[in-house]
Amino acid sequence: MADNKHENILMAAQKLFAERGYDGTTVPMIAEEARVGAGTIYRYFENKQMLVNELFRGSVARFAATLHEGFPEQNDFRKRFRHVFYRLVRYSRENPEAFRFINAAANAYFLDEVSKSDFEGFMDFIERHLDEGKKAGLLRGLPAQAFIAIVYGTVFHLSRMFEDGTLEPSDELLAGIEESCWDAVSAD
Amino acid sequence: MADNKHENILMAAQKLFAERGYDGTTVPMIAEEARVGAGTIYRYFENKQMLVNELFRGSVARFAATLHEGFPEQNDFRKRFRHVFYRLVRYSRENPEAFRFINAAANAYFLDEVSKSDFEGFMDFIERHLDEGKKAGLLRGLPAQAFIAIVYGTVFHLSRMFEDGTLEPSDELLAGIEESCWDAVSAD
Amino acid sequence: MADNKHENILMAAQKLFAERGYDGTTVPMIAEEARVGAGTIYRYFENKQMLVNELFRGSVARFAATLHEGFPEQNDFRKRFRHVFYRLVRYSRENPEAFRFINAAANAYFLDEVSKSDFEGFMDFIERHLDEGKKAGLLRGLPAQAFIAIVYGTVFHLSRMFEDGTLEPSDELLAGIEESCWDAVSAD
Amino acid sequence: MADNKHENILMAAQKLFAERGYDGTTVPMIAEEARVGAGTIYRYFENKQMLVNELFRGSVARFAATLHEGFPEQNDFRKRFRHVFYRLVRYSRENPEAFRFINAAANAYFLDEVSKSDFEGFMDFIERHLDEGKKAGLLRGLPAQAFIAIVYGTVFHLSRMFEDGTLEPSDELLAGIEESCWDAVSAD
DNA sequence: AATGAATGAGGTTTCATTCAT
DNA sequence: CATGAATGAAACCTCATTCAT
């Protein structure tokens, strides 16, 4: 266990913010979870709000990286769609707390403008990707945002179910849902 | 404006909890929004936690009523599916704060067991409805929960977009999305 | 004992700031001295800094009122000088804590601009008064500020001595010192 | 700049205590100003209170030395009075921070008994000097303490004015004020 | 000897709750 | 009934002090 306090604090905050929200999480709670003194947190973060913003931006950046990494070079839209779907699922499953936190915090009053625009930039990537599919005539005559609602909304809810045990994840299930989502957005 | 303080307080709390979350909302904030004294809140609710639970249960009950009301008697699954979809959308659009609050609060640490089981009961209705479609062989070979993720998740995300103006609602758009969802879950 | 909490808090703060300075005085100390809960102080003052500034301005205003009240109408400079001297002494003796506080806090970093300019306005009155004496040829060829140093400085130090018992005040003593000050500033 | 940390710390503390008071100055502030680590301060001083006391005593000792040095041997009271006045002024001008700190800290709750009695001893020297003048019949029929109020109080206030630029020091001005003070205390 | 990261006691401030009016 | 002034526990944050390096 490398004694990286900065990272420990962020991970502790991640967990607690996901469980109890920003205002429901106290700094001493974070300190205890991170196994540091409460004052130590203020050596690494200016205040609680800076901490939550730094955490949010880091999580969004890793989320974006997950999505971008391995994004198919050739313009095979079906392949790209599948990539995006599986990467959304992968991030939500490998970082369930981060994923839950990002979605709960997006647009929250404690986020600063940089954080909000970082998140928008992330969503824009998905939107641009779907727009390509529309231009190629592969998708229905709905706004790209509607497709986001379907795909992202589905993954979001799925992640909740995986987390609380309502649903057990399996390759088969995910393949089925990916196909469902594709059928929901593809033309004809 | 009838001077129904009990109701005013609940509506004020609804609005604020939706905007700032449970812990980010103070009792004096609720009092000001409801145009009552802070002490008055304690004549109608034992404490803040009881208030949030009563609010949650009321919202879930109205949500359930919206869904049940007009549920097609005859066993026409396609019609019933459409009913459920449109009623989810109707509730989310007519009570955006309540809808946002319900989804943010579901499973939150401040809910008591009664509230949690009320919400589960509500979800069970949707699940049972989808199970019928499966039994009738009209839906794909996926768990009913997966369909919930798709439909409910889509409506949830859609509602967010309507609220923040990312997407403009229209009959045509909703019809298109309803069809998408149906295509996502129906067999063939 | 009228239960004027606002006033009680100001008086408690006055006493403690005079004894221990602004930073050496804690809000709970003020609360205890004022016989109120710590939180109550924040119903009357936005924060500690607003409290110290309101206190300062009130004290300066009463100091100025003491000086202005009964200021001789006729332009008899000697009489006016005596008036100013005795009123400085009166305020410092009737409000030793306020006087000590004003002198310690003038120019302090926790005072806002309004407070500082209030104090300057007060000092300006004394300066204008002395300037009249200079114009009338009754005072020495020194800047009015030098006279302030002599008169105000003397009264300030005198007040300290009265407070800590180093010197016992008496009419005779004050008359003697007033004469000394006059001899220090008057021409010839 | 010799690397005398002990001295650097004292000088840094001097400056900061003069500007912000004892409680308004933090140990890290002193460390930064002295260009040492915060922990280093505790190698040279037991704690903050010991530091402030040591500083106070050193400043008072240098103040006393300034006054004693060159004190006229022959019993020429007028000369001695002038010496004292000019040495008070000299110290206050050459060590404005120390002078301001001494006067603000005298009697403060954080000074220990040794520090307080050191300061009293210093004041006693001035008092004894003035008593001689009284015995020689050269001064008015006022207590020596009253003369201290006049002379020390004047110099104290003058120093404030020099520091904040309200008054510009000059040989002529000082000569004039010294004469004023003498006229304030001398018989006839 | 010197440092500065780490800490927890204690500072300022907020807020759920009570209660006299 | 309704209120909002009052409160103290607990929140956020600071800082004197310690101690491993």
PDB file of C-alpha atoms (C1' of nucleotides) in Angstrom, chain C residues 5 37 39-40 43-44, chain F residues 4-9:
ATOM      1  CA  LYS C   5     -28.819  40.857  23.351  1.00  0.00           C
ATOM      2  CA  GLY C  37     -25.268  30.954  22.989  1.00  0.00           C
ATOM      3  CA  GLY C  39     -24.858  30.781  17.609  1.00  0.00           C
ATOM      4  CA  THR C  40     -26.890  33.750  18.796  1.00  0.00           C
ATOM      5  CA  ARG C  43     -28.239  36.273  14.430  1.00  0.00           C
ATOM      6  CA  TYR C  44     -27.063  39.791  15.192  1.00  0.00           C
TER       7      TYR C  44
ATOM      8  C1'  DG F   4     -38.747  33.128  14.786  1.00  0.00           C
ATOM      9  C1'  DA F   5     -35.279  34.010  18.410  1.00  0.00           C
ATOM     10  C1'  DA F   6     -32.303  31.153  20.709  1.00  0.00           C
ATOM     11  C1'  DT F   7     -29.266  27.393  21.148  1.00  0.00           C
ATOM     12  C1'  DG F   8     -25.532  23.852  21.121  1.00  0.00           C
ATOM     13  C1'  DA F   9     -23.918  20.162  18.482  1.00  0.00           C
TER      14       DA F   9
END
